[in-house]
């Protein structure tokens, strides 16, 4: 069982890691309240997307700017409200709500208003409870308060000054429970329908008609630790401002209303203009391409009143929230969906894939559609936290895959070049066998005399030397955009112009070669520090057409190059001595940057039909500006020449015929060789193996082989040779001879 779980976890490790991690982060952000404002905005937008419907059971008598202008004052006298209430009462409405503070008389007409208040049992006044007593609160009309015909009209604004909640009941200063203005009006209307509130057990829930009312909790919807004092509810707005039928106050005063306009309706009387400063932001205030439009307080009370009526009589759902545990599972579920969608579409690149983007967009749209549909049904389900969880899990799995891909790049980059690995990861179709013809520049390098050097070292030391040397070289090659095709022992084959095309491949190759030679002093410093012999490297460069691609079989494939240009590059490199860079004439012609050429020579490599001109490169100009500074060999004339025998190397084979000669001049890098046989002539670039025959030489020197290359001919009887490989005892013996 444990093995099965371990296997399952590995198969779905990205999902198993990303889902709980992202979900936990989102839940912590949500608990801290950092997503509350975004969730409010989403909720507001969802409300605006719903169809808007008015409620014919409710109408408004609005006091606008023209009414104020006609009446000549903003604080209207009591006689105006007395006449308005009398006119409306005559049409037999079920309830009249006066959303005007009347805690003090405003003459003339106060006596008339008192008489109207006393004789209108379905009239409801207002009072303000919230705030500091005596400063922010406003008392109700004494007459209506005595009659018990007063409702609390406080509106609850959230931190963004938007009214999303409304009061149904509030606790007064004396501890008594007071109905809200909207609830009082709705109960008067429902009383005529034979509907009244019924308490459900000992809870705070009560049933009104077809709906059970539950008080708002501090963490309902997107709220985090909200103030839930009193009996609050989320306002299920019917729409934006000016949705309810509204007539101006002057129409009532001038008897311009139809005879039965107010019959069996709830009529609210209140200000609707800006001068009364009774405007509020609601979820319908913010439009994308329009300025925010505030809603008069009387319209908000009309919405809340309509909500109560519709819930009780029509079964229109109130806005509710899921239990906290269900919301947590909802968020985790969307995090899991994002992780799964990304994981099942994973590939080795972990990079940009249109399928992932489309899947994420489709999932996000589904989330929005589902949560909006649920809100239409009366459920405020979180949308921002699951959306962040969905996106975060997608990003998390993608990051995990990218990390894994980088691990693959680093791992396989040890065996293939970075460019080859990147190409294969980004374009898996390139894994198929085959190649293409392409003109590229090839650079080959080799350590002079590495074979004899490796014979004197333990195998692990040989590996250490190679790793140090190749590490320095790899850094330089990568810096100049070269692709390391392979390491062949101490040799390196580098491609410029493959797998990625490079228009300046010849320039890069020459600059890279010079930089590789320039870094050799650092390599040798490390070698000396570790008591290893110093190294010398030769580099050959050629440009030509090759076949480049995946070569091999289905079981074993290698990204490589094939062609005569590759072989020619190796041939050119074989002519080099330590510290030398030789390039073909074809490469030199294609180098755009100015090049410093120290020497050129014509050679005829084995297997090549025509002679080949090669150039000894010492520097390159803009934009690289690199120059080799080779120290001249300081030859010392020997009073007693050193007798040697030598044989000519044919490729990797040693000629059986040996010839005697003398070293007449000597330096630590080379010597002047004088053959003793008059028939022996040595040509430039000939490779030699020498043995010392001197009574003054120790046995370990006499028994050691010295490898050299003919650098130039001095005259018909002498030539200058450069040592390409010699043992440490030979090096020490030569230094002692030079010192004495």
PDB file of C-alpha atoms in Angstrom, residues 428-648:
ATOM      1  CA  UNK A 428      10.779  17.596 -29.360  1.00  0.00           C
ATOM      2  CA  UNK A 429      10.112  16.822 -33.019  1.00  0.00           C
ATOM      3  CA  UNK A 430      13.800  17.472 -33.626  1.00  0.00           C
ATOM      4  CA  UNK A 431      14.586  14.257 -31.751  1.00  0.00           C
ATOM      5  CA  UNK A 432      13.911  12.268 -34.925  1.00  0.00           C
ATOM      6  CA  UNK A 433      16.880  10.957 -36.839  1.00  0.00           C
ATOM      7  CA  UNK A 434      18.186  12.986 -39.728  1.00  0.00           C
ATOM      8  CA  UNK A 435      20.194  16.052 -40.527  1.00  0.00           C
ATOM      9  CA  UNK A 436      20.501  19.043 -42.811  1.00  0.00           C
ATOM     10  CA  UNK A 437      23.240  20.524 -44.939  1.00  0.00           C
ATOM     11  CA  UNK A 438      24.623  23.702 -43.470  1.00  0.00           C
ATOM     12  CA  UNK A 439      27.769  25.806 -43.758  1.00  0.00           C
ATOM     13  CA  UNK A 440      29.280  26.166 -40.291  1.00  0.00           C
ATOM     14  CA  UNK A 441      32.629  26.957 -38.704  1.00  0.00           C
ATOM     15  CA  UNK A 442      34.364  24.222 -36.732  1.00  0.00           C
ATOM     16  CA  UNK A 443      36.955  24.724 -34.007  1.00  0.00           C
ATOM     17  CA  UNK A 444      39.067  21.842 -32.755  1.00  0.00           C
ATOM     18  CA  UNK A 445      41.547  22.002 -29.903  1.00  0.00           C
ATOM     19  CA  UNK A 446      43.981  19.534 -28.447  1.00  0.00           C
ATOM     20  CA  UNK A 447      46.501  19.445 -25.600  1.00  0.00           C
ATOM     21  CA  UNK A 448      49.997  18.938 -26.918  1.00  0.00           C
ATOM     22  CA  UNK A 449      51.595  15.743 -25.646  1.00  0.00           C
ATOM     23  CA  UNK A 450      48.672  14.728 -23.497  1.00  0.00           C
ATOM     24  CA  UNK A 451      49.217  11.028 -24.188  1.00  0.00           C
ATOM     25  CA  UNK A 452      52.694  11.003 -22.697  1.00  0.00           C
ATOM     26  CA  UNK A 453      51.502  13.264 -19.867  1.00  0.00           C
ATOM     27  CA  UNK A 454      48.683  10.878 -18.971  1.00  0.00           C
ATOM     28  CA  UNK A 455      51.148   7.988 -18.798  1.00  0.00           C
ATOM     29  CA  UNK A 456      52.946   9.726 -15.937  1.00  0.00           C
ATOM     30  CA  UNK A 457      49.803  10.409 -13.905  1.00  0.00           C
ATOM     31  CA  UNK A 458      47.406   8.167 -12.068  1.00  0.00           C
ATOM     32  CA  UNK A 459      44.026   7.746 -13.832  1.00  0.00           C
ATOM     33  CA  UNK A 460      42.184   9.851 -11.266  1.00  0.00           C
ATOM     34  CA  UNK A 461      44.778  12.599 -11.699  1.00  0.00           C
ATOM     35  CA  UNK A 462      44.297  12.494 -15.460  1.00  0.00           C
ATOM     36  CA  UNK A 463      40.579  12.944 -14.971  1.00  0.00           C
ATOM     37  CA  UNK A 464      41.173  15.840 -12.566  1.00  0.00           C
ATOM     38  CA  UNK A 465      43.504  17.573 -15.035  1.00  0.00           C
ATOM     39  CA  UNK A 466      41.003  17.138 -17.846  1.00  0.00           C
ATOM     40  CA  UNK A 467      38.100  18.430 -15.751  1.00  0.00           C
ATOM     41  CA  UNK A 468      40.041  21.527 -14.749  1.00  0.00           C
ATOM     42  CA  UNK A 469      41.137  22.234 -18.304  1.00  0.00           C
ATOM     43  CA  UNK A 470      37.748  21.528 -19.898  1.00  0.00           C
ATOM     44  CA  UNK A 471      35.964  23.604 -17.261  1.00  0.00           C
ATOM     45  CA  UNK A 472      37.938  26.709 -18.227  1.00  0.00           C
ATOM     46  CA  UNK A 473      37.484  26.001 -21.932  1.00  0.00           C
ATOM     47  CA  UNK A 474      33.729  25.396 -21.633  1.00  0.00           C
ATOM     48  CA  UNK A 475      33.208  28.774 -19.995  1.00  0.00           C
ATOM     49  CA  UNK A 476      35.056  30.545 -22.796  1.00  0.00           C
ATOM     50  CA  UNK A 477      33.260  28.605 -25.526  1.00  0.00           C
ATOM     51  CA  UNK A 478      29.834  29.352 -24.034  1.00  0.00           C
ATOM     52  CA  UNK A 479      30.738  33.023 -23.750  1.00  0.00           C
ATOM     53  CA  UNK A 480      31.302  33.226 -27.492  1.00  0.00           C
ATOM     54  CA  UNK A 481      28.212  31.243 -28.448  1.00  0.00           C
ATOM     55  CA  UNK A 482      29.951  28.029 -29.468  1.00  0.00           C
ATOM     56  CA  UNK A 483      28.257  24.642 -29.306  1.00  0.00           C
ATOM     57  CA  UNK A 484      30.457  21.948 -27.780  1.00  0.00           C
ATOM     58  CA  UNK A 485      29.774  18.932 -29.949  1.00  0.00           C
ATOM     59  CA  UNK A 486      31.933  16.574 -27.936  1.00  0.00           C
ATOM     60  CA  UNK A 487      34.957  16.136 -25.709  1.00  0.00           C
ATOM     61  CA  UNK A 488      37.370  13.582 -27.124  1.00  0.00           C
ATOM     62  CA  UNK A 489      39.750  12.966 -24.261  1.00  0.00           C
ATOM     63  CA  UNK A 490      41.802  16.149 -24.241  1.00  0.00           C
ATOM     64  CA  UNK A 491      40.325  17.309 -27.547  1.00  0.00           C
ATOM     65  CA  UNK A 492      37.288  19.536 -28.076  1.00  0.00           C
ATOM     66  CA  UNK A 493      35.104  19.912 -31.164  1.00  0.00           C
ATOM     67  CA  UNK A 494      33.141  23.163 -31.179  1.00  0.00           C
ATOM     68  CA  UNK A 495      30.472  24.219 -33.687  1.00  0.00           C
ATOM     69  CA  UNK A 496      29.682  27.810 -34.620  1.00  0.00           C
ATOM     70  CA  UNK A 497      26.485  28.208 -36.624  1.00  0.00           C
ATOM     71  CA  UNK A 498      24.774  25.029 -35.383  1.00  0.00           C
ATOM     72  CA  UNK A 499      22.281  24.178 -34.112  1.00  0.00           C
ATOM     73  CA  UNK A 500      21.381  27.885 -34.135  1.00  0.00           C
ATOM     74  CA  UNK A 501      22.339  29.898 -37.181  1.00  0.00           C
ATOM     75  CA  UNK A 502      25.013  32.556 -36.582  1.00  0.00           C
ATOM     76  CA  UNK A 503      25.814  34.985 -39.365  1.00  0.00           C
ATOM     77  CA  UNK A 504      29.140  35.856 -37.691  1.00  0.00           C
ATOM     78  CA  UNK A 505      30.196  32.271 -36.974  1.00  0.00           C
ATOM     79  CA  UNK A 506      33.767  32.647 -38.375  1.00  0.00           C
ATOM     80  CA  UNK A 507      34.386  35.790 -36.300  1.00  0.00           C
ATOM     81  CA  UNK A 508      33.076  34.101 -33.166  1.00  0.00           C
ATOM     82  CA  UNK A 509      35.271  31.055 -33.754  1.00  0.00           C
ATOM     83  CA  UNK A 510      38.486  33.084 -34.187  1.00  0.00           C
ATOM     84  CA  UNK A 511      37.687  35.271 -31.159  1.00  0.00           C
ATOM     85  CA  UNK A 512      36.854  32.190 -29.106  1.00  0.00           C
ATOM     86  CA  UNK A 513      40.144  30.523 -30.073  1.00  0.00           C
ATOM     87  CA  UNK A 514      42.164  33.566 -29.009  1.00  0.00           C
ATOM     88  CA  UNK A 515      40.245  33.780 -25.730  1.00  0.00           C
ATOM     89  CA  UNK A 516      40.888  30.073 -25.108  1.00  0.00           C
ATOM     90  CA  UNK A 517      44.633  30.610 -25.546  1.00  0.00           C
ATOM     91  CA  UNK A 518      44.497  33.697 -23.326  1.00  0.00           C
ATOM     92  CA  UNK A 519      42.989  31.709 -20.487  1.00  0.00           C
ATOM     93  CA  UNK A 520      45.723  29.049 -20.586  1.00  0.00           C
ATOM     94  CA  UNK A 521      47.956  30.962 -18.098  1.00  0.00           C
ATOM     95  CA  UNK A 522      45.126  30.716 -15.568  1.00  0.00           C
ATOM     96  CA  UNK A 523      44.781  27.009 -16.314  1.00  0.00           C
ATOM     97  CA  UNK A 524      48.491  26.443 -15.777  1.00  0.00           C
ATOM     98  CA  UNK A 525      48.468  28.452 -12.569  1.00  0.00           C
ATOM     99  CA  UNK A 526      45.867  26.046 -11.209  1.00  0.00           C
ATOM    100  CA  UNK A 527      47.947  23.149 -12.496  1.00  0.00           C
ATOM    101  CA  UNK A 528      51.033  24.431 -10.672  1.00  0.00           C
ATOM    102  CA  UNK A 529      49.052  24.977  -7.493  1.00  0.00           C
ATOM    103  CA  UNK A 530      48.018  21.318  -7.620  1.00  0.00           C
ATOM    104  CA  UNK A 531      51.471  20.039  -8.601  1.00  0.00           C
ATOM    105  CA  UNK A 532      50.378  19.040 -12.076  1.00  0.00           C
ATOM    106  CA  UNK A 533      52.444  19.647 -15.219  1.00  0.00           C
ATOM    107  CA  UNK A 534      51.635  22.698 -17.319  1.00  0.00           C
ATOM    108  CA  UNK A 535      49.596  22.305 -20.486  1.00  0.00           C
ATOM    109  CA  UNK A 536      49.878  23.678 -24.007  1.00  0.00           C
ATOM    110  CA  UNK A 537      47.047  23.721 -26.486  1.00  0.00           C
ATOM    111  CA  UNK A 538      46.790  23.967 -30.253  1.00  0.00           C
ATOM    112  CA  UNK A 539      43.651  25.105 -32.092  1.00  0.00           C
ATOM    113  CA  UNK A 540      42.546  24.567 -35.674  1.00  0.00           C
ATOM    114  CA  UNK A 541      39.587  26.291 -37.376  1.00  0.00           C
ATOM    115  CA  UNK A 542      37.841  25.495 -40.644  1.00  0.00           C
ATOM    116  CA  UNK A 543      34.634  26.564 -42.365  1.00  0.00           C
ATOM    117  CA  UNK A 544      32.664  24.373 -44.734  1.00  0.00           C
ATOM    118  CA  UNK A 545      29.471  22.535 -45.546  1.00  0.00           C
ATOM    119  CA  UNK A 546      28.554  19.650 -43.272  1.00  0.00           C
ATOM    120  CA  UNK A 547      25.566  17.497 -42.405  1.00  0.00           C
ATOM    121  CA  UNK A 548      24.375  18.460 -38.927  1.00  0.00           C
ATOM    122  CA  UNK A 549      21.634  16.700 -36.966  1.00  0.00           C
ATOM    123  CA  UNK A 550      20.712  13.564 -35.040  1.00  0.00           C
ATOM    124  CA  UNK A 551      22.919  10.717 -36.178  1.00  0.00           C
ATOM    125  CA  UNK A 552      22.742   7.118 -35.010  1.00  0.00           C
ATOM    126  CA  UNK A 553      19.924   4.671 -34.391  1.00  0.00           C
ATOM    127  CA  UNK A 554      16.657   4.647 -32.500  1.00  0.00           C
ATOM    128  CA  UNK A 555      18.477   3.170 -29.483  1.00  0.00           C
ATOM    129  CA  UNK A 556      21.453   5.514 -29.486  1.00  0.00           C
ATOM    130  CA  UNK A 557      21.445   8.915 -31.114  1.00  0.00           C
ATOM    131  CA  UNK A 558      24.013  11.670 -31.089  1.00  0.00           C
ATOM    132  CA  UNK A 559      23.730  15.248 -32.233  1.00  0.00           C
ATOM    133  CA  UNK A 560      26.802  15.707 -34.371  1.00  0.00           C
ATOM    134  CA  UNK A 561      28.271  16.831 -37.673  1.00  0.00           C
ATOM    135  CA  UNK A 562      29.628  14.827 -40.580  1.00  0.00           C
ATOM    136  CA  UNK A 563      31.588  15.995 -43.582  1.00  0.00           C
ATOM    137  CA  UNK A 564      35.005  16.583 -45.073  1.00  0.00           C
ATOM    138  CA  UNK A 565      35.085  20.024 -43.445  1.00  0.00           C
ATOM    139  CA  UNK A 566      35.210  18.300 -40.042  1.00  0.00           C
ATOM    140  CA  UNK A 567      38.116  16.109 -41.048  1.00  0.00           C
ATOM    141  CA  UNK A 568      39.926  19.112 -42.479  1.00  0.00           C
ATOM    142  CA  UNK A 569      39.529  20.989 -39.198  1.00  0.00           C
ATOM    143  CA  UNK A 570      41.255  18.113 -37.411  1.00  0.00           C
ATOM    144  CA  UNK A 571      44.012  18.108 -40.031  1.00  0.00           C
ATOM    145  CA  UNK A 572      44.611  21.838 -39.517  1.00  0.00           C
ATOM    146  CA  UNK A 573      44.738  21.388 -35.756  1.00  0.00           C
ATOM    147  CA  UNK A 574      47.357  18.636 -36.155  1.00  0.00           C
ATOM    148  CA  UNK A 575      49.771  21.195 -37.629  1.00  0.00           C
ATOM    149  CA  UNK A 576      49.630  23.422 -34.541  1.00  0.00           C
ATOM    150  CA  UNK A 577      52.113  23.724 -31.752  1.00  0.00           C
ATOM    151  CA  UNK A 578      51.351  24.775 -28.204  1.00  0.00           C
ATOM    152  CA  UNK A 579      49.718  28.218 -28.036  1.00  0.00           C
ATOM    153  CA  UNK A 580      49.119  28.344 -31.805  1.00  0.00           C
ATOM    154  CA  UNK A 581      45.876  29.018 -33.734  1.00  0.00           C
ATOM    155  CA  UNK A 582      45.722  27.946 -37.376  1.00  0.00           C
ATOM    156  CA  UNK A 583      42.739  28.735 -39.588  1.00  0.00           C
ATOM    157  CA  UNK A 584      41.923  27.721 -43.115  1.00  0.00           C
ATOM    158  CA  UNK A 585      42.031  30.226 -45.929  1.00  0.00           C
ATOM    159  CA  UNK A 586      38.283  29.780 -46.467  1.00  0.00           C
ATOM    160  CA  UNK A 587      37.563  30.738 -42.847  1.00  0.00           C
ATOM    161  CA  UNK A 588      39.862  33.756 -42.951  1.00  0.00           C
ATOM    162  CA  UNK A 589      38.112  35.092 -46.045  1.00  0.00           C
ATOM    163  CA  UNK A 590      34.753  35.043 -44.242  1.00  0.00           C
ATOM    164  CA  UNK A 591      35.916  36.784 -41.063  1.00  0.00           C
ATOM    165  CA  UNK A 592      34.533  40.325 -41.105  1.00  0.00           C
ATOM    166  CA  UNK A 593      36.531  41.696 -38.173  1.00  0.00           C
ATOM    167  CA  UNK A 594      40.151  42.719 -38.872  1.00  0.00           C
ATOM    168  CA  UNK A 595      42.516  39.823 -38.147  1.00  0.00           C
ATOM    169  CA  UNK A 596      46.218  39.841 -37.263  1.00  0.00           C
ATOM    170  CA  UNK A 597      48.016  37.086 -39.200  1.00  0.00           C
ATOM    171  CA  UNK A 598      51.551  36.239 -38.088  1.00  0.00           C
ATOM    172  CA  UNK A 599      52.368  33.687 -40.736  1.00  0.00           C
ATOM    173  CA  UNK A 600      50.855  31.570 -43.438  1.00  0.00           C
ATOM    174  CA  UNK A 601      51.939  28.367 -45.087  1.00  0.00           C
ATOM    175  CA  UNK A 602      50.753  25.865 -47.637  1.00  0.00           C
ATOM    176  CA  UNK A 603      50.294  22.285 -46.558  1.00  0.00           C
ATOM    177  CA  UNK A 604      49.034  19.196 -48.264  1.00  0.00           C
ATOM    178  CA  UNK A 605      47.176  17.116 -45.703  1.00  0.00           C
ATOM    179  CA  UNK A 606      46.809  13.421 -46.230  1.00  0.00           C
ATOM    180  CA  UNK A 607      43.563  12.562 -48.013  1.00  0.00           C
ATOM    181  CA  UNK A 608      43.094  16.102 -49.415  1.00  0.00           C
ATOM    182  CA  UNK A 609      43.463  16.481 -53.180  1.00  0.00           C
ATOM    183  CA  UNK A 610      44.671  20.085 -53.300  1.00  0.00           C
ATOM    184  CA  UNK A 611      47.192  21.952 -51.162  1.00  0.00           C
ATOM    185  CA  UNK A 612      45.717  23.989 -48.316  1.00  0.00           C
ATOM    186  CA  UNK A 613      46.764  27.444 -47.144  1.00  0.00           C
ATOM    187  CA  UNK A 614      46.589  27.902 -43.379  1.00  0.00           C
ATOM    188  CA  UNK A 615      47.147  31.077 -41.385  1.00  0.00           C
ATOM    189  CA  UNK A 616      48.699  31.589 -37.963  1.00  0.00           C
ATOM    190  CA  UNK A 617      46.325  33.988 -36.136  1.00  0.00           C
ATOM    191  CA  UNK A 618      47.555  36.343 -33.421  1.00  0.00           C
ATOM    192  CA  UNK A 619      44.666  38.777 -32.954  1.00  0.00           C
ATOM    193  CA  UNK A 620      41.215  40.020 -33.971  1.00  0.00           C
ATOM    194  CA  UNK A 621      39.852  43.567 -33.956  1.00  0.00           C
ATOM    195  CA  UNK A 622      36.439  45.116 -33.294  1.00  0.00           C
ATOM    196  CA  UNK A 623      34.225  44.151 -31.644  1.00  0.00           C
ATOM    197  CA  UNK A 624      36.403  41.582 -29.865  1.00  0.00           C
ATOM    198  CA  UNK A 625      39.832  43.292 -29.669  1.00  0.00           C
ATOM    199  CA  UNK A 626      41.785  40.216 -28.586  1.00  0.00           C
ATOM    200  CA  UNK A 627      45.528  39.635 -29.111  1.00  0.00           C
ATOM    201  CA  UNK A 628      47.921  36.805 -28.293  1.00  0.00           C
ATOM    202  CA  UNK A 629      51.273  37.798 -26.817  1.00  0.00           C
ATOM    203  CA  UNK A 630      53.548  34.805 -27.318  1.00  0.00           C
ATOM    204  CA  UNK A 631      56.944  34.956 -25.628  1.00  0.00           C
ATOM    205  CA  UNK A 632      59.855  34.481 -28.040  1.00  0.00           C
ATOM    206  CA  UNK A 633      62.033  31.426 -27.484  1.00  0.00           C
ATOM    207  CA  UNK A 634      65.392  32.504 -26.012  1.00  0.00           C
ATOM    208  CA  UNK A 635      67.851  30.079 -27.623  1.00  0.00           C
ATOM    209  CA  UNK A 636      71.124  29.321 -25.829  1.00  0.00           C
ATOM    210  CA  UNK A 637      74.049  28.035 -27.902  1.00  0.00           C
ATOM    211  CA  UNK A 638      75.344  24.854 -26.348  1.00  0.00           C
ATOM    212  CA  UNK A 639      79.113  24.500 -25.910  1.00  0.00           C
ATOM    213  CA  UNK A 640      78.577  20.757 -25.877  1.00  0.00           C
ATOM    214  CA  UNK A 641      75.713  19.898 -28.250  1.00  0.00           C
ATOM    215  CA  UNK A 642      73.312  17.189 -27.101  1.00  0.00           C
ATOM    216  CA  UNK A 643      73.327  14.048 -29.187  1.00  0.00           C
ATOM    217  CA  UNK A 644      69.883  12.721 -30.054  1.00  0.00           C
ATOM    218  CA  UNK A 645      68.248  10.186 -32.317  1.00  0.00           C
ATOM    219  CA  UNK A 646      64.965  10.999 -33.937  1.00  0.00           C
ATOM    220  CA  UNK A 647      62.231   9.328 -35.956  1.00  0.00           C
ATOM    221  CA  UNK A 648      59.572  10.906 -38.139  1.00  0.00           C
TER     222      UNK A 648
END
